[in-house]
mmCIF file of C-alpha atoms in Angstrom:
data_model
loop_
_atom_site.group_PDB
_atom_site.id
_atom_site.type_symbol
_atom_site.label_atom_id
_atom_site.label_comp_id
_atom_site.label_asym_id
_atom_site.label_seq_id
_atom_site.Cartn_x
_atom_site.Cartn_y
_atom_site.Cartn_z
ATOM 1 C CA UNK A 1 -4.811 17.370 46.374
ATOM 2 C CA UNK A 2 -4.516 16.243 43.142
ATOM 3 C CA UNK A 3 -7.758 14.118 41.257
ATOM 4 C CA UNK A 4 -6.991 10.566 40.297
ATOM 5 C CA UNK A 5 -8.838 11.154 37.227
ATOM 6 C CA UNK A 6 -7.163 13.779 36.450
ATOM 7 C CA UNK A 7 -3.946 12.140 37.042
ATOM 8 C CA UNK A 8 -4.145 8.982 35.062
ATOM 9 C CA UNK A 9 -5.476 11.179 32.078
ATOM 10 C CA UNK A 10 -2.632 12.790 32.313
ATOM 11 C CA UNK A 11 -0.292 9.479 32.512
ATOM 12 C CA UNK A 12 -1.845 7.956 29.425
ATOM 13 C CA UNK A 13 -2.079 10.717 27.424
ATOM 14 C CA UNK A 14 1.866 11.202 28.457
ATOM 15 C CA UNK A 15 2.134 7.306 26.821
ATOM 16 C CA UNK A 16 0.330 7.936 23.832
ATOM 17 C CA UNK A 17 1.723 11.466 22.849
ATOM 18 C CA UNK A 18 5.711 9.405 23.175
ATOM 19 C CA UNK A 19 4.015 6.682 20.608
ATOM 20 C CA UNK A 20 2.595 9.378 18.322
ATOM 21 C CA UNK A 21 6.234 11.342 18.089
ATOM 22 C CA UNK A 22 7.895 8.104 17.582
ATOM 23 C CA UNK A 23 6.079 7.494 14.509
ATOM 24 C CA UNK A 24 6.438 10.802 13.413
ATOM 25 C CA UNK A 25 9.970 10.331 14.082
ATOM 26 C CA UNK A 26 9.729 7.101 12.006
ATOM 27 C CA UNK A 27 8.245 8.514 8.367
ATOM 28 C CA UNK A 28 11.004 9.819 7.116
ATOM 29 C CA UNK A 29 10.423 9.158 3.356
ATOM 30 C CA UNK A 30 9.322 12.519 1.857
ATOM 31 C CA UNK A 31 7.385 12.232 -1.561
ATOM 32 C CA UNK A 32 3.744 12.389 -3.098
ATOM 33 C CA UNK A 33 1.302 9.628 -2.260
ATOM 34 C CA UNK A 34 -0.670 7.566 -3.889
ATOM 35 C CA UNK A 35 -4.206 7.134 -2.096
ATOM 36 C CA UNK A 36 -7.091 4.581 -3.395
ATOM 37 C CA UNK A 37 -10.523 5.215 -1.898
ATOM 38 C CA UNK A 38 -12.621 2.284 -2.483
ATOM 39 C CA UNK A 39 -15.612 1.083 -0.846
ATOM 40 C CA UNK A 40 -19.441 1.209 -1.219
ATOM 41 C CA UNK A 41 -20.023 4.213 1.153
ATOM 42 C CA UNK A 42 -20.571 8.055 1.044
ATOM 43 C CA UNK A 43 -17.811 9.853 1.002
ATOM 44 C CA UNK A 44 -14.459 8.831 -1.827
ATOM 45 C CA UNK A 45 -15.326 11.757 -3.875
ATOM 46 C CA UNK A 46 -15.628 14.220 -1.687
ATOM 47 C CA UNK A 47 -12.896 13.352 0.110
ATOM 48 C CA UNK A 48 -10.678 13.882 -3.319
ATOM 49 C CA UNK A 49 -12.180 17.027 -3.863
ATOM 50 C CA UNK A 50 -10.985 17.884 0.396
ATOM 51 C CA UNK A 51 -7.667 17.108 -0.629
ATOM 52 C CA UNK A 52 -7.996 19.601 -3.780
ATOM 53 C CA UNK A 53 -8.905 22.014 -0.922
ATOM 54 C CA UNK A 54 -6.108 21.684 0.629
ATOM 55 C CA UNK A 55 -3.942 21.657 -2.295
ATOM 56 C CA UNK A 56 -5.032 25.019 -3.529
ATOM 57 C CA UNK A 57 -4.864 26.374 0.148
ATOM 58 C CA UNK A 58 -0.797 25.996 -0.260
ATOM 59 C CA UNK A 59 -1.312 27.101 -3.886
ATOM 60 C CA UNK A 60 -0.597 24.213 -5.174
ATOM 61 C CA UNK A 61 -1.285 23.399 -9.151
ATOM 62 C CA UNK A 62 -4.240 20.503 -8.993
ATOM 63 C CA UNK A 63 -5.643 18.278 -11.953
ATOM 64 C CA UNK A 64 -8.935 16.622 -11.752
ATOM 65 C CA UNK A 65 -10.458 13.822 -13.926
ATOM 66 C CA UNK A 66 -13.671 12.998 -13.274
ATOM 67 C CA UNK A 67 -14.225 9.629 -15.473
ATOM 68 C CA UNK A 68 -18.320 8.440 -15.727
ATOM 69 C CA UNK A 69 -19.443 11.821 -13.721
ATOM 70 C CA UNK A 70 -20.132 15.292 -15.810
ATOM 71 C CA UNK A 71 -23.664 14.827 -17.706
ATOM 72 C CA UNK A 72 -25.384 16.185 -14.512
ATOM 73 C CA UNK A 73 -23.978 19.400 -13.111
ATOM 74 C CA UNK A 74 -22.278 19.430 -9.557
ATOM 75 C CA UNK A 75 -21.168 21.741 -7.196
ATOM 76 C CA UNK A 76 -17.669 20.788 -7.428
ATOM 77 C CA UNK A 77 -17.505 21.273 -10.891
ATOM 78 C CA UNK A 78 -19.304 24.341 -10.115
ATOM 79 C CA UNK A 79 -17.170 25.199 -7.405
ATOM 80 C CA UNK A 80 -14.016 25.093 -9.603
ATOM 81 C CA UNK A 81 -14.390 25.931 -13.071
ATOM 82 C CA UNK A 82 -15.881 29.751 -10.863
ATOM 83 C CA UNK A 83 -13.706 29.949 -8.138
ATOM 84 C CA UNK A 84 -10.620 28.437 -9.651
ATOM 85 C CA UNK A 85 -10.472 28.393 -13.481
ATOM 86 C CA UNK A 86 -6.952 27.745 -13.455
ATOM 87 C CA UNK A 87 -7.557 24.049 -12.531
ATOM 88 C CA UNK A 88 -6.735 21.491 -14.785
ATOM 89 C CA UNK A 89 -10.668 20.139 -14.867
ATOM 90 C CA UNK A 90 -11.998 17.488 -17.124
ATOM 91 C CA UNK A 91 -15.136 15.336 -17.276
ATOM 92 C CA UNK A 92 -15.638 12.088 -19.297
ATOM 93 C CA UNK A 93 -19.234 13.928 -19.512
ATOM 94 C CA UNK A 94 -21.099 10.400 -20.845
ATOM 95 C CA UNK A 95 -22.899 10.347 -17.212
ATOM 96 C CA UNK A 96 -23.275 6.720 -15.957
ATOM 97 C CA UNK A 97 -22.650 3.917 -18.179
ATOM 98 C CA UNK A 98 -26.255 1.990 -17.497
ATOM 99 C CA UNK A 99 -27.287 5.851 -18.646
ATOM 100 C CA UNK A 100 -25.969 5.253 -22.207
ATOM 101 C CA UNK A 101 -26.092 1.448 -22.376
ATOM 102 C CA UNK A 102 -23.383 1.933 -24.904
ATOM 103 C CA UNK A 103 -20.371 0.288 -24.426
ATOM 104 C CA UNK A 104 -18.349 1.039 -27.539
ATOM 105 C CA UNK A 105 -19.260 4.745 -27.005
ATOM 106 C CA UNK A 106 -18.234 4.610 -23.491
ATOM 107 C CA UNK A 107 -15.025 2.890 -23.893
ATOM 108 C CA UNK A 108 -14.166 5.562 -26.544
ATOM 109 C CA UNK A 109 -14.884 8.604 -24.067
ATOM 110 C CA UNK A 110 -12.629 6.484 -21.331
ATOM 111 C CA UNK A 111 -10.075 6.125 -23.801
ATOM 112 C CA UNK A 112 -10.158 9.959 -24.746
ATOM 113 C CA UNK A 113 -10.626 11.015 -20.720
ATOM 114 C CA UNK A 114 -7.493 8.527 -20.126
ATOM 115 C CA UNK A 115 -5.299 10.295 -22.689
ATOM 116 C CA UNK A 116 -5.576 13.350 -20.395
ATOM 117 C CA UNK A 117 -4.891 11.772 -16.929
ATOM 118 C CA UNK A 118 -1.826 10.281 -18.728
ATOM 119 C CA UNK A 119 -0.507 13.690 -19.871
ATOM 120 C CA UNK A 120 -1.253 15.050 -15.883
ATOM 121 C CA UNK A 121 0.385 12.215 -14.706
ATOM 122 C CA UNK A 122 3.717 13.310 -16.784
ATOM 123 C CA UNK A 123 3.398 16.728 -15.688
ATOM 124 C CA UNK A 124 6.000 17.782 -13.116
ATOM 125 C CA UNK A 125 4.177 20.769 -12.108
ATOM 126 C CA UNK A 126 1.061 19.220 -10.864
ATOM 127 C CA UNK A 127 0.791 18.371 -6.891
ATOM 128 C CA UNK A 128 -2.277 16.353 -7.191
ATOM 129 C CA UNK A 129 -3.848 14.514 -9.509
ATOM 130 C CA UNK A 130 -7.619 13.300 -8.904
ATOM 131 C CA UNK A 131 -8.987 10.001 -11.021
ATOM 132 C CA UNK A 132 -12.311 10.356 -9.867
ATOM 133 C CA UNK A 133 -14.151 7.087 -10.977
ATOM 134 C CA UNK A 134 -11.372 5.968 -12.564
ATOM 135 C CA UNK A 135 -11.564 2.074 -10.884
ATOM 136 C CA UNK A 136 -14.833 1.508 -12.549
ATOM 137 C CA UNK A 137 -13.063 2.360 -15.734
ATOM 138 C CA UNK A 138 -11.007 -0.990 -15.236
ATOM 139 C CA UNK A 139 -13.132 -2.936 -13.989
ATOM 140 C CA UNK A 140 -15.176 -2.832 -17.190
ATOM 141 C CA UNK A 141 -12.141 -3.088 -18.897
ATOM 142 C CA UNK A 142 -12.248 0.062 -21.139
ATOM 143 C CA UNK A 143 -8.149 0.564 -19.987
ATOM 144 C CA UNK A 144 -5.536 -1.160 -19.883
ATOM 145 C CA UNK A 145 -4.519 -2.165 -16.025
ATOM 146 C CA UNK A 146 -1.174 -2.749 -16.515
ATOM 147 C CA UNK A 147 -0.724 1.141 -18.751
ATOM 148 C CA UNK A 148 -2.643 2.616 -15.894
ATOM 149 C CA UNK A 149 -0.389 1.316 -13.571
ATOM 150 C CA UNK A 150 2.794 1.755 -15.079
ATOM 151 C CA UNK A 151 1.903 5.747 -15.974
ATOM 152 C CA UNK A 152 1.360 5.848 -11.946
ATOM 153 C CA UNK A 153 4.250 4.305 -11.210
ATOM 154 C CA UNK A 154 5.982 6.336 -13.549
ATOM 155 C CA UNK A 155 5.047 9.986 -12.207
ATOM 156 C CA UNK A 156 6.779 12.691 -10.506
ATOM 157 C CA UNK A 157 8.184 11.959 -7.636
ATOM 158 C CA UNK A 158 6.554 14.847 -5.707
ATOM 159 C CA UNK A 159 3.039 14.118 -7.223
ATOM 160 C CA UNK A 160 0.336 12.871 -5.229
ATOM 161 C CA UNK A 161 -2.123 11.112 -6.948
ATOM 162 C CA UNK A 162 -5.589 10.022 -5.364
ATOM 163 C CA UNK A 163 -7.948 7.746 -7.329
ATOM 164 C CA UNK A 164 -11.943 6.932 -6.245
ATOM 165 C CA UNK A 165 -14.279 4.826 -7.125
ATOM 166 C CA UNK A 166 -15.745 1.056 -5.918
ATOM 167 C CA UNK A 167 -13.564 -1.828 -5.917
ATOM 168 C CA UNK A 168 -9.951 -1.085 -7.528
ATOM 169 C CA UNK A 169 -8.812 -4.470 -8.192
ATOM 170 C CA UNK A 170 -5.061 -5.893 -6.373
ATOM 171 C CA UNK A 171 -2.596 -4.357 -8.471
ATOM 172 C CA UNK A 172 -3.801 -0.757 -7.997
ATOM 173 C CA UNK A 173 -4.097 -1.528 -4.000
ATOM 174 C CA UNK A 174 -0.768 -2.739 -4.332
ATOM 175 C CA UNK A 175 0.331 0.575 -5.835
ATOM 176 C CA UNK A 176 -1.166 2.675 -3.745
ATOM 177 C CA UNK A 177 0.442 3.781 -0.562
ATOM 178 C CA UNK A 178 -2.574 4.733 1.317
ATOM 179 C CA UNK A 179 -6.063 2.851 1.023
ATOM 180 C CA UNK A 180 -9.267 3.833 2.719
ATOM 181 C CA UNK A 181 -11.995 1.134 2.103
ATOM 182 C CA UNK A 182 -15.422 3.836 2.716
ATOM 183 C CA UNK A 183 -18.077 1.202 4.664
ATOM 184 C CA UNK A 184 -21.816 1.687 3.526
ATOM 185 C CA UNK A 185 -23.454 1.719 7.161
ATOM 186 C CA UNK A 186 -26.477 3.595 6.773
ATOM 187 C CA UNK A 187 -27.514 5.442 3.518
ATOM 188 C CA UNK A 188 -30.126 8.124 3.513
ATOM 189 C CA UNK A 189 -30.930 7.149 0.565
ATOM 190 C CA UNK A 190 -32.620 3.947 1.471
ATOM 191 C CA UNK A 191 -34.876 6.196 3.861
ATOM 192 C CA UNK A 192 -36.260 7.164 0.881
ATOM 193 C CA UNK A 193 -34.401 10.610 1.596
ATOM 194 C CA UNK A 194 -33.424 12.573 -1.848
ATOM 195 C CA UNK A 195 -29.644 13.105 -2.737
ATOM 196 C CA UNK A 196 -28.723 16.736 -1.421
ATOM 197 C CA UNK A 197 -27.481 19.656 -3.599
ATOM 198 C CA UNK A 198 -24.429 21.238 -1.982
ATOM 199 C CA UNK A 199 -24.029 17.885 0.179
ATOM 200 C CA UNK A 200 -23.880 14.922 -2.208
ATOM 201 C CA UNK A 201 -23.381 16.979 -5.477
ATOM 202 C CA UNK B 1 -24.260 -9.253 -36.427
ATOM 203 C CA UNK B 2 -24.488 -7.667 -33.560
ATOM 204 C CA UNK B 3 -21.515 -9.542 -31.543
ATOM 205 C CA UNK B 4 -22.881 -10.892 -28.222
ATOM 206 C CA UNK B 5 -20.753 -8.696 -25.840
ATOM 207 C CA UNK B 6 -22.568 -5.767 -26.903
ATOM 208 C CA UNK B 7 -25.839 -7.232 -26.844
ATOM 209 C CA UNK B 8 -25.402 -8.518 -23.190
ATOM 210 C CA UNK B 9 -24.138 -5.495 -21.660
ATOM 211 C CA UNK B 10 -26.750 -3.381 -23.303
ATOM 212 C CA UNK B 11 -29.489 -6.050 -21.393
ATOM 213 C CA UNK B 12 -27.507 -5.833 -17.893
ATOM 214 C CA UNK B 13 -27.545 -1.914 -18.036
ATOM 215 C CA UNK B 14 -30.742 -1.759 -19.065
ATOM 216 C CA UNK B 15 -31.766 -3.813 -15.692
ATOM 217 C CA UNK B 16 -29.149 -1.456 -14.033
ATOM 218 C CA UNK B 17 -30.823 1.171 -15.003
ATOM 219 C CA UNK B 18 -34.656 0.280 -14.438
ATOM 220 C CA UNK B 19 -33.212 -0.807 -10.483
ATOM 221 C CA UNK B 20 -31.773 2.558 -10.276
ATOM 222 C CA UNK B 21 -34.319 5.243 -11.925
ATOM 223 C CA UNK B 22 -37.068 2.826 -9.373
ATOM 224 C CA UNK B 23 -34.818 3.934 -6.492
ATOM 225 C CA UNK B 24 -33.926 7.535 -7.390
ATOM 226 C CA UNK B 25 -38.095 7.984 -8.015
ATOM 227 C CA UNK B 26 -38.669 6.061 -4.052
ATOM 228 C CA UNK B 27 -36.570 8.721 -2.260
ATOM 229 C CA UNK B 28 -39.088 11.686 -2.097
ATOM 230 C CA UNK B 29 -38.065 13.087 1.533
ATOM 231 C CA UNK B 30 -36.864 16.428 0.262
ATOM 232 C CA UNK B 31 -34.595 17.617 3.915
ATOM 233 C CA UNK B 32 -30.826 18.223 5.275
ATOM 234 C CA UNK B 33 -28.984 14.944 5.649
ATOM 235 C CA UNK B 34 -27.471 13.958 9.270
ATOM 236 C CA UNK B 35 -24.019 12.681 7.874
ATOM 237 C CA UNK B 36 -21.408 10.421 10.412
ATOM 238 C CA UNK B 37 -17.827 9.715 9.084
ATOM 239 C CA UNK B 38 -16.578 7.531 11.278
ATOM 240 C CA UNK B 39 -13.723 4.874 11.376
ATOM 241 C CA UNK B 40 -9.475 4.737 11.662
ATOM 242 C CA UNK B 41 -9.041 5.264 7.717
ATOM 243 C CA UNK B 42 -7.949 8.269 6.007
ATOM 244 C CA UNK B 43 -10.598 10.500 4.173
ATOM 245 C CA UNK B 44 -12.962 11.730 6.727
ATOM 246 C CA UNK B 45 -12.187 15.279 7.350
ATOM 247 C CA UNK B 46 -11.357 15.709 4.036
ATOM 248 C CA UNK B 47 -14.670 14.264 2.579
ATOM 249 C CA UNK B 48 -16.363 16.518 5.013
ATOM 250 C CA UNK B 49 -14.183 19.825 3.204
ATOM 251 C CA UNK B 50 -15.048 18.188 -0.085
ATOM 252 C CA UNK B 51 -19.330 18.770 0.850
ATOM 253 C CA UNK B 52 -18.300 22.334 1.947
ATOM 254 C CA UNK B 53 -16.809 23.195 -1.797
ATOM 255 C CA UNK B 54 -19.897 21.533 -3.017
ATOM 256 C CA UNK B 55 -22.196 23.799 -1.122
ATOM 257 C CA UNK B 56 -20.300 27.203 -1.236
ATOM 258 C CA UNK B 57 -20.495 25.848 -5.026
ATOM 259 C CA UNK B 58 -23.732 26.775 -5.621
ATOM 260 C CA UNK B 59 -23.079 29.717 -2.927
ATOM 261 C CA UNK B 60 -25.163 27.981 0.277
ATOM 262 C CA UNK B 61 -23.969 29.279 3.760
ATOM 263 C CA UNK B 62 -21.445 27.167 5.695
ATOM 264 C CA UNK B 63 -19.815 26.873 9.264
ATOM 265 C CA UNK B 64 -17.118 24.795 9.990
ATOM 266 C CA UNK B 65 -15.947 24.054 13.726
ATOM 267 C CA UNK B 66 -13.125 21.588 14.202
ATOM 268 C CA UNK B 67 -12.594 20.107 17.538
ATOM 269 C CA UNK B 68 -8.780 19.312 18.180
ATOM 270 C CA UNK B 69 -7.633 20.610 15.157
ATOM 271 C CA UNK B 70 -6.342 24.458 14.629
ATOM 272 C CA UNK B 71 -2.837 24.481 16.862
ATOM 273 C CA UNK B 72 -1.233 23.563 13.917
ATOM 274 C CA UNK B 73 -2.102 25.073 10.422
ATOM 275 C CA UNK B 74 -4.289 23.482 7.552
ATOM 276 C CA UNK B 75 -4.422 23.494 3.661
ATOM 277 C CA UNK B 76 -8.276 23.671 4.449
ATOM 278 C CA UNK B 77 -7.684 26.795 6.972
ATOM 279 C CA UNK B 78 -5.718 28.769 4.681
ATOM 280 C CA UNK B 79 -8.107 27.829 1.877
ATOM 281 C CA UNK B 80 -10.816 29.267 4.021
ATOM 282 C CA UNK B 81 -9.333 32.329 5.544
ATOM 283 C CA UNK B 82 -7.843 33.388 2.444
ATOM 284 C CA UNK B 83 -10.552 32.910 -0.294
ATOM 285 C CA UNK B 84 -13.947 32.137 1.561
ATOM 286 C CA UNK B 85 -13.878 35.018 4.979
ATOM 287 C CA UNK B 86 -17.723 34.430 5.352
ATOM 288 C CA UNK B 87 -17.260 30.370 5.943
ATOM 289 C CA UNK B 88 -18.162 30.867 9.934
ATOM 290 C CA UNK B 89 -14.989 28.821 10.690
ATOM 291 C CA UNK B 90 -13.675 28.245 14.097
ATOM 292 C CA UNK B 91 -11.005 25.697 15.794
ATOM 293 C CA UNK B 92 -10.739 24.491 19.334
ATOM 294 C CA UNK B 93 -6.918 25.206 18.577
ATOM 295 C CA UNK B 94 -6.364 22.961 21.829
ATOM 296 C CA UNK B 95 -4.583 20.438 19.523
ATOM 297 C CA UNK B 96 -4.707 16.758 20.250
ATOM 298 C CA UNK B 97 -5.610 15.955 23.745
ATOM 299 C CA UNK B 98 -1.982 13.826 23.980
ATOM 300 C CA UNK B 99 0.048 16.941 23.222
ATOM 301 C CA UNK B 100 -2.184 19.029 25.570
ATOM 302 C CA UNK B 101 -2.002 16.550 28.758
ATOM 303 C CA UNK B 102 -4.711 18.776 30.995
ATOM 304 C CA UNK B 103 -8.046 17.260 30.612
ATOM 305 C CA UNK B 104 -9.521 20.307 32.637
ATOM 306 C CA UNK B 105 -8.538 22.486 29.825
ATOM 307 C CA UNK B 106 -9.495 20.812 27.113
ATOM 308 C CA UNK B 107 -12.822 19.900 28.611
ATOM 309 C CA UNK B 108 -12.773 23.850 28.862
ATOM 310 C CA UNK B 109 -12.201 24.420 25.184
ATOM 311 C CA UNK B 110 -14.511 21.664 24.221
ATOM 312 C CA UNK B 111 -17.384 23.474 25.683
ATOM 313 C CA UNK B 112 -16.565 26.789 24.489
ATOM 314 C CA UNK B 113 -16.171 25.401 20.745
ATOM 315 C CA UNK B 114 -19.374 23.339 21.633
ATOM 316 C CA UNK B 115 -21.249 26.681 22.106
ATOM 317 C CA UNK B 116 -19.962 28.000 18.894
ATOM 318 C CA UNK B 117 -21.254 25.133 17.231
ATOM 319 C CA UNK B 118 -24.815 24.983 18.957
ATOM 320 C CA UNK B 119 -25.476 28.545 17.654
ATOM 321 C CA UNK B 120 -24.756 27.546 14.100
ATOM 322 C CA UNK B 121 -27.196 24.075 14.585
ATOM 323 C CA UNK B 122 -29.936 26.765 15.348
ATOM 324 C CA UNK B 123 -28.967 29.382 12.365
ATOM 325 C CA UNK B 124 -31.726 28.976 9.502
ATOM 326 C CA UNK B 125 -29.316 30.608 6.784
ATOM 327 C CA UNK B 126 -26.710 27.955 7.275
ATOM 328 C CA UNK B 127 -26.791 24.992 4.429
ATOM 329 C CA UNK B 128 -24.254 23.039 6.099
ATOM 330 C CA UNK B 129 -22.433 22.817 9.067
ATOM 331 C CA UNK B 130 -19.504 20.380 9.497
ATOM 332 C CA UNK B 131 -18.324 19.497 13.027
ATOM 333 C CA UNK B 132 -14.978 18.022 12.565
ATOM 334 C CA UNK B 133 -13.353 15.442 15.513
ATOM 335 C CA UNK B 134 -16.459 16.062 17.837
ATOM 336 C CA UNK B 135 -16.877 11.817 17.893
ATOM 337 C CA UNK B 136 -13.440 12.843 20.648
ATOM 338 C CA UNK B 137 -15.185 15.418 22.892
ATOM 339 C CA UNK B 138 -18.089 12.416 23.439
ATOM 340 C CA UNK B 139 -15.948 9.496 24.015
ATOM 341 C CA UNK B 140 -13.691 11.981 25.924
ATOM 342 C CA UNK B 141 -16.872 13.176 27.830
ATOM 343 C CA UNK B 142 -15.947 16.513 27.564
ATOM 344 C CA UNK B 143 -19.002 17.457 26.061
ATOM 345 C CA UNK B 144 -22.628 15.750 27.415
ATOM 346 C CA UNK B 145 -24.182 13.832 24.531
ATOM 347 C CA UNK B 146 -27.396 14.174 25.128
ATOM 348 C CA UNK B 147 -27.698 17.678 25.006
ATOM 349 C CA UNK B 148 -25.293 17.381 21.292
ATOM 350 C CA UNK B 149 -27.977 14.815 20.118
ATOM 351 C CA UNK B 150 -30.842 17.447 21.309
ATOM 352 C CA UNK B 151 -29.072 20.294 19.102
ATOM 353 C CA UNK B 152 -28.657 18.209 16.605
ATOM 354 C CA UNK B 153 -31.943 16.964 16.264
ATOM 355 C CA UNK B 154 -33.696 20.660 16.825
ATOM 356 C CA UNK B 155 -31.667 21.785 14.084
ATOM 357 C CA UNK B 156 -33.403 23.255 10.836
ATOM 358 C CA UNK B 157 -35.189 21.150 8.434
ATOM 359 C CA UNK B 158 -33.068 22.713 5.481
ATOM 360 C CA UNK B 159 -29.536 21.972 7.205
ATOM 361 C CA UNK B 160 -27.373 19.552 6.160
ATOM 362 C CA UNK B 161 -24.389 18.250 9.213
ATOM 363 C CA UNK B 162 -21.187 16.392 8.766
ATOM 364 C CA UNK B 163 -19.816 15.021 11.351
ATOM 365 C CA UNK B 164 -16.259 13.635 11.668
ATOM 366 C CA UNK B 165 -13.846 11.008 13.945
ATOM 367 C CA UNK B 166 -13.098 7.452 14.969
ATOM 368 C CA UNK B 167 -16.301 6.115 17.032
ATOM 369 C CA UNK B 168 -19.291 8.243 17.434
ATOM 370 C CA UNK B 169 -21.296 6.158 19.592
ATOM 371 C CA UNK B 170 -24.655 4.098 19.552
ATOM 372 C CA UNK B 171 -26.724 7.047 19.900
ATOM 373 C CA UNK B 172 -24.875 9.407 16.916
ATOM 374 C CA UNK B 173 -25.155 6.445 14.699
ATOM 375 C CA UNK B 174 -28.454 6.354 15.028
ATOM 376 C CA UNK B 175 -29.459 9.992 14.381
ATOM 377 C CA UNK B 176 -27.696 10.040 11.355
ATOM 378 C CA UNK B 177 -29.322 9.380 8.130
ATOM 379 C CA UNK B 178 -25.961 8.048 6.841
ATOM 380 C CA UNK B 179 -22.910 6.691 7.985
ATOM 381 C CA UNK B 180 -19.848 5.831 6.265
ATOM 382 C CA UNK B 181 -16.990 3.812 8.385
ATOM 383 C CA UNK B 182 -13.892 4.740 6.577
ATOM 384 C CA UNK B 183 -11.450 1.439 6.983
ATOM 385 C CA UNK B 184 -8.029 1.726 6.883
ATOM 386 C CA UNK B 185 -6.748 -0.911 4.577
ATOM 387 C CA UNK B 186 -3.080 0.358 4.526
ATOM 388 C CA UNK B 187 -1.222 3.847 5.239
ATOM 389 C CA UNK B 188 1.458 5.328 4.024
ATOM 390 C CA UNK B 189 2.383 6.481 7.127
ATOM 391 C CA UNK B 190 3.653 2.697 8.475
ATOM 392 C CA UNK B 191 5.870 2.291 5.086
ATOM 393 C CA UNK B 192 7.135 5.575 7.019
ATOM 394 C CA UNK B 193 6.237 7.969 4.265
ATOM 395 C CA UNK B 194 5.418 11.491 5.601
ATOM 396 C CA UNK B 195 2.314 13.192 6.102
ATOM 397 C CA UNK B 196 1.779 15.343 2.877
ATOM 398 C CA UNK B 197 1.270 19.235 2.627
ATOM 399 C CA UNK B 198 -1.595 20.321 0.417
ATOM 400 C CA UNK B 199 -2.958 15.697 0.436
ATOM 401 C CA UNK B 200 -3.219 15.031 4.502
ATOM 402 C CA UNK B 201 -3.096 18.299 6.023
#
């Protein structure tokens, strides 16, 4: 004799697989996506840098921009520029902005850092395209919104393009097709635990 | 003249900064972070692949064990297999518990994948070890949680975890030093845009 357990699993899990394939069924639309990871948690960056993972599993030609990040060594950056030279890597390499306390000088390096997203984002050959930081870059207004968002809009079709960094703003969550808002629950960091090398850079 | 822009943003990230260098200089605990990315958004196993090119980065041992995952093939697999043969990497290759139907086998693999995974929470050489979906194989009870909170908690000072899926329970929240919940604001999947090679797979 059968379980009851065992039989009801079975009976839901029968219900959910037919609403999973009729989603899959559903999306249809084949193209590259546009993903905003926002949010005050752990976790946007190196989930860009997962998707470059995946990317160069399928051999796939990746870009990254990494705006405010770069004075202090990572192991991403590590990571690529040994493993995987042939990435397109940049860093705006001025660290944190309450670092330099410079504005001008910071808007210039965004400025210069933003001239070579824009050329990535025109480049048919590139699957992804990672604008790490880049949100902050807007909200203290050292780009344009609207250019940012029309060289997005304007990209190759089959380019996927996935953007980090707090906040964002509603015209770049209206671009984006997929948005992930990361929650701060808990942060070592306020149990006085140090930031971990190979973990959190 | 100094125009008054300047001057007031130089004050704020001066502030910025003093809040910031007093935190950095509080966290002193120098250990491996307990890490839960929990949550319906998008980015979690990804972030959790983004830590593991941080930490094979600066050439620190990893293991990855993915629970569900593995029937079907991965940008992150192939990325693994092909360039990175010492990542300890291992997949339930059950695939999701709807597809599979019989609880009594997956409850089988679970365990088997479980003991996989317990060996690596004990190995001293290993710098990170991600455990991918497991949140599943607790709210499925196909693994007993107590004894996966013992492991974890046993495990070496110098090891960092990452562990991924929706849920995760009172208890997992509250061995982890952080927690992220990863929100899904929007998906491309419901404007029925496909999943992406090399971005969500």
């Amino acid at each position: 004799m059968k379980n009851k357990g065992h039989t009801t699993h079975k009976a839901k899990m029968e219900k959910l697989k037919k609403n999973v394939d009729a989603s899959i069924s559903a999306a249809t639309i084949d193209k590259g996506v546009g993903i905003l990871l926002t949010g005050n948690g752990k976790g946007k960056s190196s989930s860009a840098f997962g998707m470059v993972m995946r990317a160069l599993g399928y051999g796939y030609k990746v870009a990254v921009i990494q705006f405010l990040k770069g004075a202090q060594s990572s192991g991403e950056e590590k990571f690529i520029q040994d493993n995987f030279p042939e990435v397109l890597f940049h860093q705006m390499k001025t660290g944190y902005t309450w670092d330099t306390q410079d504005r001008d000088k910071d808007k210039a390096a965004a400025i210069s850092s933003w001239k070579v997203a824009k050329k990535a984002l025109a480049d048919k050959s590139l699957h992804l395209v990672v604008l790490d930081e880049l949100t902050y870059m807007l909200s203290f207004k050292y780009l344009d919104e609207s250019e940012v968002i029309q060289a997005l809009n304007n990209r190759p079709q089959n380019q996927s393009v996935v953007i980090t960094g707090r906040g964002g703003g509603k015209k770049l969550k209206n671009w984006a097709d997929t948005v992930s808002e990361v929650r701060d629950i808990k942060h070592a960091f306020n149990s006085q635990i140090m930031a971990r090398k190979g973990v959190d850079y």
